[in-house]
GROMACS .gro file of C-alpha atoms in nm:
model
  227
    1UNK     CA    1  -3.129   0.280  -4.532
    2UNK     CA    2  -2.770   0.105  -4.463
    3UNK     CA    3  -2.449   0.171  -4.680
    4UNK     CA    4  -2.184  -0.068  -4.745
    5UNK     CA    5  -1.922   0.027  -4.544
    6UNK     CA    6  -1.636   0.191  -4.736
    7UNK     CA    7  -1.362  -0.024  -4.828
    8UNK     CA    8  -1.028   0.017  -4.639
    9UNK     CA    9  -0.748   0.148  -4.908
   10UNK     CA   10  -0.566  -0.116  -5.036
   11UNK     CA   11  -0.145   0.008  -4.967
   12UNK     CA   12   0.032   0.055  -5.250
   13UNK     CA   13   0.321  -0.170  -5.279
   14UNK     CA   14   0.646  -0.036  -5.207
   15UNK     CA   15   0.951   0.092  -5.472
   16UNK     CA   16   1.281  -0.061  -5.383
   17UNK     CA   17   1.603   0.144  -5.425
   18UNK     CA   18   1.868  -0.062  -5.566
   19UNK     CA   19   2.226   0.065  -5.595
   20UNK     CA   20   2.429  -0.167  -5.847
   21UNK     CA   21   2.813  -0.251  -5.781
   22UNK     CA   22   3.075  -0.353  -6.094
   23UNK     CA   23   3.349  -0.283  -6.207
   24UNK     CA   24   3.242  -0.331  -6.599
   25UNK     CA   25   2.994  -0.047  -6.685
   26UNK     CA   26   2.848  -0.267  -6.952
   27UNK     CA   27   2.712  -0.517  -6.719
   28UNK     CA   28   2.581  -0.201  -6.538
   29UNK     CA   29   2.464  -0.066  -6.787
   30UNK     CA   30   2.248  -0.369  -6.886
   31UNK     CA   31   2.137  -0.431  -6.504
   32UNK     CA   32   1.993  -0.094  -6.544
   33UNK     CA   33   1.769  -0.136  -6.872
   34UNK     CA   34   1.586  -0.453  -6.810
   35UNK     CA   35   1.545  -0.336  -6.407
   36UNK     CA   36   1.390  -0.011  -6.567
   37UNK     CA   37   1.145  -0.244  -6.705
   38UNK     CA   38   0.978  -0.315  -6.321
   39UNK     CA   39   0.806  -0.003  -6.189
   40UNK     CA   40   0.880  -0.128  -5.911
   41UNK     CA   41   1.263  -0.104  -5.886
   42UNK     CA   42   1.417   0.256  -5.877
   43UNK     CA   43   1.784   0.219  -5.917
   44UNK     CA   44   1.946   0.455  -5.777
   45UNK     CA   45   2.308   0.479  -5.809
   46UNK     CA   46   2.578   0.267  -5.916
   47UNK     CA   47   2.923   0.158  -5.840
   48UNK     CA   48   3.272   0.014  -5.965
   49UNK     CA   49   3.400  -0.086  -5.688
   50UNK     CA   50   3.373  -0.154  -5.313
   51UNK     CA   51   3.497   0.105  -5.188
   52UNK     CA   52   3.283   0.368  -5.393
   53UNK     CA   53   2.983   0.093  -5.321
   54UNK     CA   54   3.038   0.203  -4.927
   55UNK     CA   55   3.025   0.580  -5.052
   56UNK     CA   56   2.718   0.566  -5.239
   57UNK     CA   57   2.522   0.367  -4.965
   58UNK     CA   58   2.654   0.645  -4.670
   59UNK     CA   59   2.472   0.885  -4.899
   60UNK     CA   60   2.204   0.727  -5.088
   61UNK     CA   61   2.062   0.449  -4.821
   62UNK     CA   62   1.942   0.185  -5.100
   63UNK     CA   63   1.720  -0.040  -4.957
   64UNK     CA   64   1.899  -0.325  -5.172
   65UNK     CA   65   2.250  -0.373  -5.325
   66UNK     CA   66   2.347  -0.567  -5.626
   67UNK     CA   67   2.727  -0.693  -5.538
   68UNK     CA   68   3.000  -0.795  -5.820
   69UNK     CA   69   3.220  -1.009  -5.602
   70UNK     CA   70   3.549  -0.979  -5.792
   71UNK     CA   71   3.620  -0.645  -5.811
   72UNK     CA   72   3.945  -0.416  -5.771
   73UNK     CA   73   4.036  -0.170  -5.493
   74UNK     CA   74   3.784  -0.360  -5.281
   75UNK     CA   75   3.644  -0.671  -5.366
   76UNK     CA   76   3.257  -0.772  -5.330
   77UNK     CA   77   3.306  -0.985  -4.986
   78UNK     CA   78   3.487  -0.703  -4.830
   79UNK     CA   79   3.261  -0.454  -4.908
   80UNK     CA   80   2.963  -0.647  -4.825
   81UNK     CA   81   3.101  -0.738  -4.481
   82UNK     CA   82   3.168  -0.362  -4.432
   83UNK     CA   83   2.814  -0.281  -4.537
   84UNK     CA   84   2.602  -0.487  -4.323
   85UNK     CA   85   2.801  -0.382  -4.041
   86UNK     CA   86   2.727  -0.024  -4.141
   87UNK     CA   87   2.408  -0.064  -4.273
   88UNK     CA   88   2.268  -0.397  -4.099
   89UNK     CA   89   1.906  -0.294  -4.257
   90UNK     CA   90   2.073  -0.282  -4.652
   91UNK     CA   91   2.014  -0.607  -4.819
   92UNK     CA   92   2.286  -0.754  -5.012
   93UNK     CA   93   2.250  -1.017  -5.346
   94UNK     CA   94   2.547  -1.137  -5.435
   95UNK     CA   95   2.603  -1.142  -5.841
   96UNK     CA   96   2.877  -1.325  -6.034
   97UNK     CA   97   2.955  -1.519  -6.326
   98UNK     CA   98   3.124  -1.797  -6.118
   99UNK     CA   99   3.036  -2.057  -5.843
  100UNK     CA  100   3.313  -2.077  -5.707
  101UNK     CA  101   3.312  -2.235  -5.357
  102UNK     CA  102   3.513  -1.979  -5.168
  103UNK     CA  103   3.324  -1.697  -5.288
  104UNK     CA  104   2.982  -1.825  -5.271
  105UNK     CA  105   3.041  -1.913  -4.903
  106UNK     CA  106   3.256  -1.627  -4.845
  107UNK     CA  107   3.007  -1.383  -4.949
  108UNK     CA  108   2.704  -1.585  -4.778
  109UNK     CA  109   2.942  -1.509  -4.449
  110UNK     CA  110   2.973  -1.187  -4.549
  111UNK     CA  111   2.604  -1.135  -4.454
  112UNK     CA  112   2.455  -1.108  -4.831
  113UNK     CA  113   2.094  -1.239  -4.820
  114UNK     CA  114   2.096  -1.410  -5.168
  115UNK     CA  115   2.369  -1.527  -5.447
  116UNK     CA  116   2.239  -1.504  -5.785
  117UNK     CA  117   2.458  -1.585  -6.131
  118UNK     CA  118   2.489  -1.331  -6.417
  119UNK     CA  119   2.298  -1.566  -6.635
  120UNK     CA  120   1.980  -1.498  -6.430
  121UNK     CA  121   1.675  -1.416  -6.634
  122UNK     CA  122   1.592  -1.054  -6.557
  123UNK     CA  123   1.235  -1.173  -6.410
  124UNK     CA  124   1.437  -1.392  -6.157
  125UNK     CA  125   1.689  -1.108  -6.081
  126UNK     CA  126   1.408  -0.866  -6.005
  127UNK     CA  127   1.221  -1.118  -5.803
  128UNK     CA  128   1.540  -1.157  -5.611
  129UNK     CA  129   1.549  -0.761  -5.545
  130UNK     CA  130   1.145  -0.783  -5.429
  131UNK     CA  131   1.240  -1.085  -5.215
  132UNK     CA  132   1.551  -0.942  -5.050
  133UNK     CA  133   1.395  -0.550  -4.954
  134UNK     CA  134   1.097  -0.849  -4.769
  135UNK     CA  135   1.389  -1.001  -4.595
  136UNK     CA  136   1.341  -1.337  -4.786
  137UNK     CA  137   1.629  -1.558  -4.886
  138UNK     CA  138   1.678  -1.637  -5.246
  139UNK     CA  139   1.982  -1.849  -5.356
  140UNK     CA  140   2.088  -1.974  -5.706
  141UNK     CA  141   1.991  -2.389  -5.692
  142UNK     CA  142   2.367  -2.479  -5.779
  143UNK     CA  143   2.468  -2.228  -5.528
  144UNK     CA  144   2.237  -2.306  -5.300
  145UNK     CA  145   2.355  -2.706  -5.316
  146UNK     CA  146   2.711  -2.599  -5.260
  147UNK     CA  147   2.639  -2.365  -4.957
  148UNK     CA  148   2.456  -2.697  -4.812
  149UNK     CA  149   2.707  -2.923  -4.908
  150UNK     CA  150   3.000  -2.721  -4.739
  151UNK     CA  151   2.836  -2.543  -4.467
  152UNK     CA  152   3.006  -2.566  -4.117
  153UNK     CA  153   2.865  -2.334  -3.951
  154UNK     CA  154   2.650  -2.318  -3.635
  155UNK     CA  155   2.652  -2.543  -3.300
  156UNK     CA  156   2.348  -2.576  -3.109
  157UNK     CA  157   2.397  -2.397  -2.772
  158UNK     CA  158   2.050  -2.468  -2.643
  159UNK     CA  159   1.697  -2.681  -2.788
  160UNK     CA  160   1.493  -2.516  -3.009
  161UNK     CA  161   1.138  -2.482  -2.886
  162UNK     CA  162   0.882  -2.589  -3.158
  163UNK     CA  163   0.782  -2.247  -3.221
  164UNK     CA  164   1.102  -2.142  -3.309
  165UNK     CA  165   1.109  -2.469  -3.527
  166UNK     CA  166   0.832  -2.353  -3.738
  167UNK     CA  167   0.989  -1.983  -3.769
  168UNK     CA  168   1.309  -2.183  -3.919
  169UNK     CA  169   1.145  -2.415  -4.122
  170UNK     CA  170   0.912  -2.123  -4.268
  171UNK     CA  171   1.233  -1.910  -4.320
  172UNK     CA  172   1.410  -2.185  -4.487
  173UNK     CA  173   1.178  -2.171  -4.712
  174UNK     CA  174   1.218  -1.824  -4.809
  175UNK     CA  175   0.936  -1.690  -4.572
  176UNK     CA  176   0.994  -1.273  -4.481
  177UNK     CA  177   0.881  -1.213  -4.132
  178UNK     CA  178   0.535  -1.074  -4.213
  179UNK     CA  179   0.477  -1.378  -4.409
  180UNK     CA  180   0.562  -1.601  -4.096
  181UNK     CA  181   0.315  -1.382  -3.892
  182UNK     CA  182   0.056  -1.456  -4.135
  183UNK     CA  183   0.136  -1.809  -4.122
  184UNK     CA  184   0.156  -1.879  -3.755
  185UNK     CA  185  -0.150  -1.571  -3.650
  186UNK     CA  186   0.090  -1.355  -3.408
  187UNK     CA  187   0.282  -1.013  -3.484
  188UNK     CA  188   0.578  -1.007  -3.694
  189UNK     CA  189   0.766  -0.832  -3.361
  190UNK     CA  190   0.702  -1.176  -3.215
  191UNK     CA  191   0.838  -1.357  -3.511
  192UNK     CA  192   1.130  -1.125  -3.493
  193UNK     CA  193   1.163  -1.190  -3.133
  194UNK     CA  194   1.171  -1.577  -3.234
  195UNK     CA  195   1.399  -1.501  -3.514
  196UNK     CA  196   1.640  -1.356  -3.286
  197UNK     CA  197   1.636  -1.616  -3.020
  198UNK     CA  198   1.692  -1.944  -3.262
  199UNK     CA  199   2.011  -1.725  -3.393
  200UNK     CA  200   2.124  -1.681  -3.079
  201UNK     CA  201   2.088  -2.038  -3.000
  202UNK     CA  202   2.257  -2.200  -3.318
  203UNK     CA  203   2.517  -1.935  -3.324
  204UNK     CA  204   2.428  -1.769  -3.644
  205UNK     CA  205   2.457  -1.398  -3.779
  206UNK     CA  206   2.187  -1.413  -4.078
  207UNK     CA  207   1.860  -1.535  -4.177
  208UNK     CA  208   2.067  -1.653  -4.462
  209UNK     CA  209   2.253  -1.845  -4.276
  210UNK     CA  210   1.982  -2.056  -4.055
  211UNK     CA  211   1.841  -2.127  -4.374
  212UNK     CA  212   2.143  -2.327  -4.492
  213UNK     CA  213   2.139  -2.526  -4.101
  214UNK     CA  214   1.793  -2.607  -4.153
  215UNK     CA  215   1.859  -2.746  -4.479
  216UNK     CA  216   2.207  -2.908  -4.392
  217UNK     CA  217   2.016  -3.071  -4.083
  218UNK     CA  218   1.707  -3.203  -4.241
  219UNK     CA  219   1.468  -2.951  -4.066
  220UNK     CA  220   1.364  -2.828  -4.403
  221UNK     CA  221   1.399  -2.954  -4.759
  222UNK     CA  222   1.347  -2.696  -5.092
  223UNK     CA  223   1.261  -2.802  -5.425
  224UNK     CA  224   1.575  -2.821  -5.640
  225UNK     CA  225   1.816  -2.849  -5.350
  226UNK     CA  226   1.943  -3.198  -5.258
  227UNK     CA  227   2.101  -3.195  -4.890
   0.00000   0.00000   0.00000
């Protein structure tokens, strides 16, 4: 007599621990309800400034941090520039009311993965969150058109091969770097490995960031966002 072999356990997914940062404990207090709502999301601490934002992520690690960019005592961009360099693995989503040019580029530079408005829906918000702890890029449309519009940054220093033109075009598109693996049949340390190099080569910091040269250069298009 055979037996089915027994099925391999499926993993469950993982809780991301948010920390939220502004200075108005209403809009805290709000981010906190409707995130409650996804079992997903454990938030973890909060903030009201940048400078108590760089506190609580020394002690409590979040995996992902919600960012009011105009804050006192330490504004958003500042702290957000402080924390990658501290904590290069913390995700950052930017989250204002405005679109104002200087801050949605400033805070892109600043090494925050995605730029969300307070109007969100709480459904895109906590998408957002899921997206960023994967390492995938998720940028208001309006923002997303300015940041392509005004972005200056990167100079090729050497040819892409057309590997590493896939790996941008998938991460353009939002892709995390299991996803790519998936997609193209090799390890995600490869993809990192490709990741890395096309950086290095277009003189970028962030994932963020090569996702805004792809689209500025035509080697990717997204829906909603007209280059």
């Amino acid at each position: 007599m055979t037996h089915d072999p027994t099925p391999e356990p499926t993993a469950s997914p993982a809780t991301v621990r948010v920390l939220l940062v502004d200075d108005h404990a209403v809009v805290r207090q709000g981010l906190r309800l409707f995130l409650g709502l996804d079992p997903l999301i454990d938030v973890i601490g909060e903030a009201a400034n940048g400078e108590e934002a760089l506190q609580a992520a020394a002690t409590l690690r979040p995996d992902v941090v919600i960012m009011d960019l105009m804050m006192p005592v330490m504004d958003g961009i500042t702290a957000t520039r402080t924390l990658k360099r501290q904590h290069p693995d913390t995700e950052v989503i930017a989250l204002t009311s405005t679109l104002e040019e200087h801050k949605v580029n400033g805070a892109i530079e600043a090494g925050a993965i995605s730029y969300m408005l307070k109007d969100a829906s709480s459904d895109t918000l906590a998408d957002a969150i899921h997206a960023a702890a994967r390492g995938e890029v998720r940028l208001h449309p309006e923002a997303a058109k300015r940041l392509v519009r005004d972005f200056r940054g990167g100079e090729m220093r050497e040819s892409l091969t057309p590997k590493e033109t896939i790996v941008l075009q998938l991460l353009a598109h939002g892709y995390s770097n299991r996803d790519i693996a998936t997609d193209q049949g090799v390890s995600e340390a490869t993809v990192k490995t490709h990741v890395s190099r096309l950086l290095s080569k277009l003189g970028l910091d962030s994932r963020t960031q090569a996702a805004l040269y792809a689209l500025k250069h035509g080697i990717a298009t997204l829906d909603g966002v007209n280059v």
